[in-house]
Coordinates of N, CA and C in Angstrom, one line a residue:
M392 N 0.9 -1.2 0.0 CA 0.0 0.0 0.0 C 0.9 1.2 0.0
A393 N 0.6 2.2 -0.9 CA 1.3 3.5 -0.9 C 0.9 4.3 0.3
N394 N 1.7 5.4 0.4 CA 1.4 6.4 1.5 C 0.5 7.4 1.0
L395 N -0.4 7.9 1.9 CA -1.3 9.0 1.5 C -0.6 10.2 1.0
K396 N 0.7 10.4 1.4 CA 1.5 11.5 1.0 C 1.7 11.4 -0.5
D397 N 1.6 10.3 -1.1 CA 1.8 10.1 -2.5 C 0.6 10.6 -3.3
V398 N -0.5 10.8 -2.7 CA -1.7 11.4 -3.4 C -1.5 12.9 -3.5
K399 N -1.6 13.4 -4.7 CA -1.3 14.8 -4.9 C -2.6 15.5 -5.5
W400 N -2.7 16.8 -5.1 CA -3.8 17.6 -5.7 C -3.4 17.9 -7.1
T401 N -4.4 18.0 -8.0 CA -4.3 18.5 -9.3 C -4.8 19.9 -9.3
K402 N -3.9 20.9 -9.6 CA -4.4 22.3 -9.6 C -5.2 22.5 -10.9
G403 N -6.3 23.3 -10.7 CA -7.2 23.6 -11.8 C -8.6 23.4 -11.4
D404 N -9.5 23.6 -12.3 CA -10.9 23.5 -11.9 C -11.8 22.5 -12.7
T405 N -11.2 21.8 -13.7 CA -11.9 20.7 -14.4 C -11.0 19.5 -14.7
P406 N -11.4 18.4 -14.2 CA -10.7 17.2 -14.5 C -11.0 16.7 -15.9
K407 N -10.2 15.7 -16.3 CA -10.4 15.1 -17.6 C -11.4 14.0 -17.6
K408 N -11.5 13.3 -16.5 CA -12.4 12.1 -16.3 C -13.6 12.4 -15.5
Q409 N -14.7 11.9 -15.9 CA -15.9 12.0 -15.1 C -15.8 11.2 -13.8
G410 N -16.3 11.7 -12.7 CA -16.3 10.9 -11.5 C -16.4 11.7 -10.3
V411 N -16.2 11.1 -9.1 CA -16.3 11.8 -7.8 C -14.9 12.2 -7.4
Y412 N -14.8 13.4 -6.9 CA -13.5 14.1 -6.5 C -13.6 14.7 -5.2
I413 N -12.5 14.8 -4.5 CA -12.4 15.7 -3.3 C -11.9 17.0 -3.9
I414 N -12.6 18.1 -3.6 CA -12.2 19.3 -4.2 C -11.8 20.4 -3.2
A415 N -10.9 21.2 -3.6 CA -10.5 22.4 -2.8 C -11.2 23.6 -3.4
V416 N -12.0 24.2 -2.6 CA -12.9 25.3 -3.0 C -12.6 26.6 -2.3
E417 N -12.7 27.7 -3.0 CA -12.6 29.0 -2.4 C -13.9 29.7 -2.6
T418 N -14.5 30.2 -1.5 CA -15.7 31.0 -1.5 C -15.5 32.3 -0.8
C419 N -15.5 33.4 -1.5 CA -15.3 34.7 -0.9 C -14.1 34.8 0.0
G420 N -13.0 34.2 -0.5 CA -11.7 34.2 0.2 C -11.6 33.1 1.3
I421 N -12.6 32.3 1.5 CA -12.5 31.2 2.5 C -12.3 29.9 1.8
A422 N -11.3 29.2 2.3 CA -11.0 27.9 1.7 C -11.7 26.7 2.4
S423 N -12.1 25.7 1.7 CA -12.7 24.5 2.3 C -12.5 23.4 1.3
S424 N -12.9 22.2 1.7 CA -12.8 21.0 0.9 C -14.1 20.2 1.0
S425 N -14.5 19.5 0.0 CA -15.6 18.7 0.0 C -15.5 17.7 -1.1
A426 N -16.5 16.8 -1.2 CA -16.6 15.9 -2.3 C -17.6 16.3 -3.3
S427 N -17.4 16.1 -4.6 CA -18.3 16.5 -5.6 C -18.2 15.6 -6.8
Y428 N -19.3 15.5 -7.5 CA -19.3 14.7 -8.8 C -19.0 15.7 -9.9
W429 N -18.2 15.3 -10.9 CA -17.9 16.2 -12.0 C -18.2 15.4 -13.3
S430 N -19.0 16.0 -14.2 CA -19.2 15.5 -15.5 C -19.0 16.6 -16.6
P431 N -18.5 16.2 -17.7 CA -18.2 17.2 -18.8 C -19.5 18.0 -19.2
V432 N -20.6 17.4 -19.1 CA -21.9 18.0 -19.5 C -22.4 18.9 -18.5
E433 N -22.5 18.5 -17.2 CA -23.1 19.2 -16.1 C -22.2 20.0 -15.2
G434 N -20.9 19.7 -15.3 CA -19.9 20.3 -14.4 C -20.0 19.7 -13.1
W435 N -19.6 20.5 -12.0 CA -19.6 20.1 -10.7 C -21.0 20.1 -10.0
T436 N -21.3 19.1 -9.2 CA -22.5 19.1 -8.4 C -22.0 19.6 -7.0
N437 N -23.0 20.0 -6.2 CA -22.7 20.3 -4.8 C -21.8 21.5 -4.5
I438 N -21.7 22.4 -5.5 CA -21.0 23.7 -5.2 C -21.9 24.8 -5.6
A439 N -21.8 25.9 -4.9 CA -22.6 27.1 -5.1 C -22.0 27.9 -6.4
P440 N -22.8 28.7 -7.0 CA -22.3 29.5 -8.1 C -21.1 30.3 -7.9
N441 N -20.9 30.9 -6.7 CA -19.7 31.7 -6.4 C -18.5 30.9 -5.9
D442 N -18.7 29.6 -5.8 CA -17.5 28.8 -5.4 C -16.5 28.6 -6.6
E443 N -15.3 28.7 -6.2 CA -14.2 28.5 -7.2 C -13.4 27.3 -6.9
V444 N -13.4 26.3 -7.7 CA -12.7 25.1 -7.5 C -11.2 25.4 -7.9
R445 N -10.3 25.2 -6.9 CA -8.9 25.5 -7.1 C -8.1 24.2 -7.4
G446 N -8.6 23.0 -7.0 CA -7.9 21.8 -7.2 C -8.7 20.6 -6.9
F447 N -8.3 19.4 -7.3 CA -9.1 18.2 -7.0 C -8.2 17.0 -7.0
I448 N -8.8 16.0 -6.3 CA -8.1 14.6 -6.2 C -9.3 13.7 -6.5
R449 N -9.0 12.7 -7.3 CA -10.0 11.7 -7.6 C -10.2 10.9 -6.3
L450 N -11.5 10.8 -5.8 CA -11.8 10.1 -4.6 C -11.3 8.7 -4.6
E451 N -11.4 8.0 -5.7 CA -10.9 6.6 -5.8 C -9.4 6.5 -5.5
N452 N -8.6 7.5 -5.9 CA -7.2 7.4 -5.6 C -6.9 7.5 -4.1
V453 N -7.7 8.3 -3.4 CA -7.5 8.4 -1.9 C -8.0 7.1 -1.2
V454 N -9.2 6.6 -1.6 CA -9.8 5.5 -0.9 C -8.9 4.2 -1.1
K455 N -8.3 4.1 -2.2 CA -7.4 2.9 -2.4 C -6.2 2.9 -1.5
Q456 N -5.8 4.1 -0.9 CA -4.7 4.2 0.0 C -5.1 3.9 1.5
L457 N -6.3 3.9 1.8 CA -6.8 3.8 3.1 C -6.8 2.3 3.5
P458 N -6.6 2.0 4.8 CA -6.7 0.6 5.2 C -8.2 0.2 5.3
Y459 N -8.5 -1.0 5.1 CA -9.9 -1.4 5.3 C -10.4 -1.1 6.7
F460 N -11.7 -0.7 6.8 CA -12.2 -0.3 8.1 C -12.0 -1.5 9.1
W461 N -12.3 -2.7 8.7 CA -12.2 -3.8 9.6 C -10.8 -4.1 10.1
E462 N -9.8 -3.7 9.3 CA -8.4 -3.9 9.7 C -7.9 -2.9 10.7
D463 N -8.6 -1.8 10.8 CA -8.1 -0.6 11.5 C -9.0 -0.3 12.8
D464 N -10.0 -1.1 13.1 CA -10.9 -0.7 14.2 C -10.5 -1.2 15.5
G465 N -9.5 -2.1 15.6 CA -9.1 -2.6 16.9 C -10.0 -3.6 17.5
E466 N -11.0 -4.0 16.9 CA -12.0 -4.9 17.4 C -11.7 -6.4 17.0
G467 N -10.8 -6.5 16.1 CA -10.4 -7.9 15.7 C -11.4 -8.6 14.8
Y468 N -12.3 -7.9 14.1 CA -13.3 -8.5 13.2 C -12.6 -9.1 12.0

C-alpha cells in the first residue's frame, strides 16, 4: 500500500475524467474542501455558483490508499 502523501492535488478547476472528486474550493476568500461529482456535460455538483474550484483529487485514488475499516478498528473482526 502506498502512502497517502503520494496522493497529490491537481491544480485547476476541471478534471479530464468524469467521477467523484475531493475538491479544494474557495468561496469569498474562505477555503474549504468537500466531495463533488464532475461530468463534462453538467460540471460540478454540490457547489454554489460563487464557489471557485482550485484543485481536485479523484476520490478513488484516496480510498485505495486507506486501510480497510475492519483492519483498523481494533475490534479484531
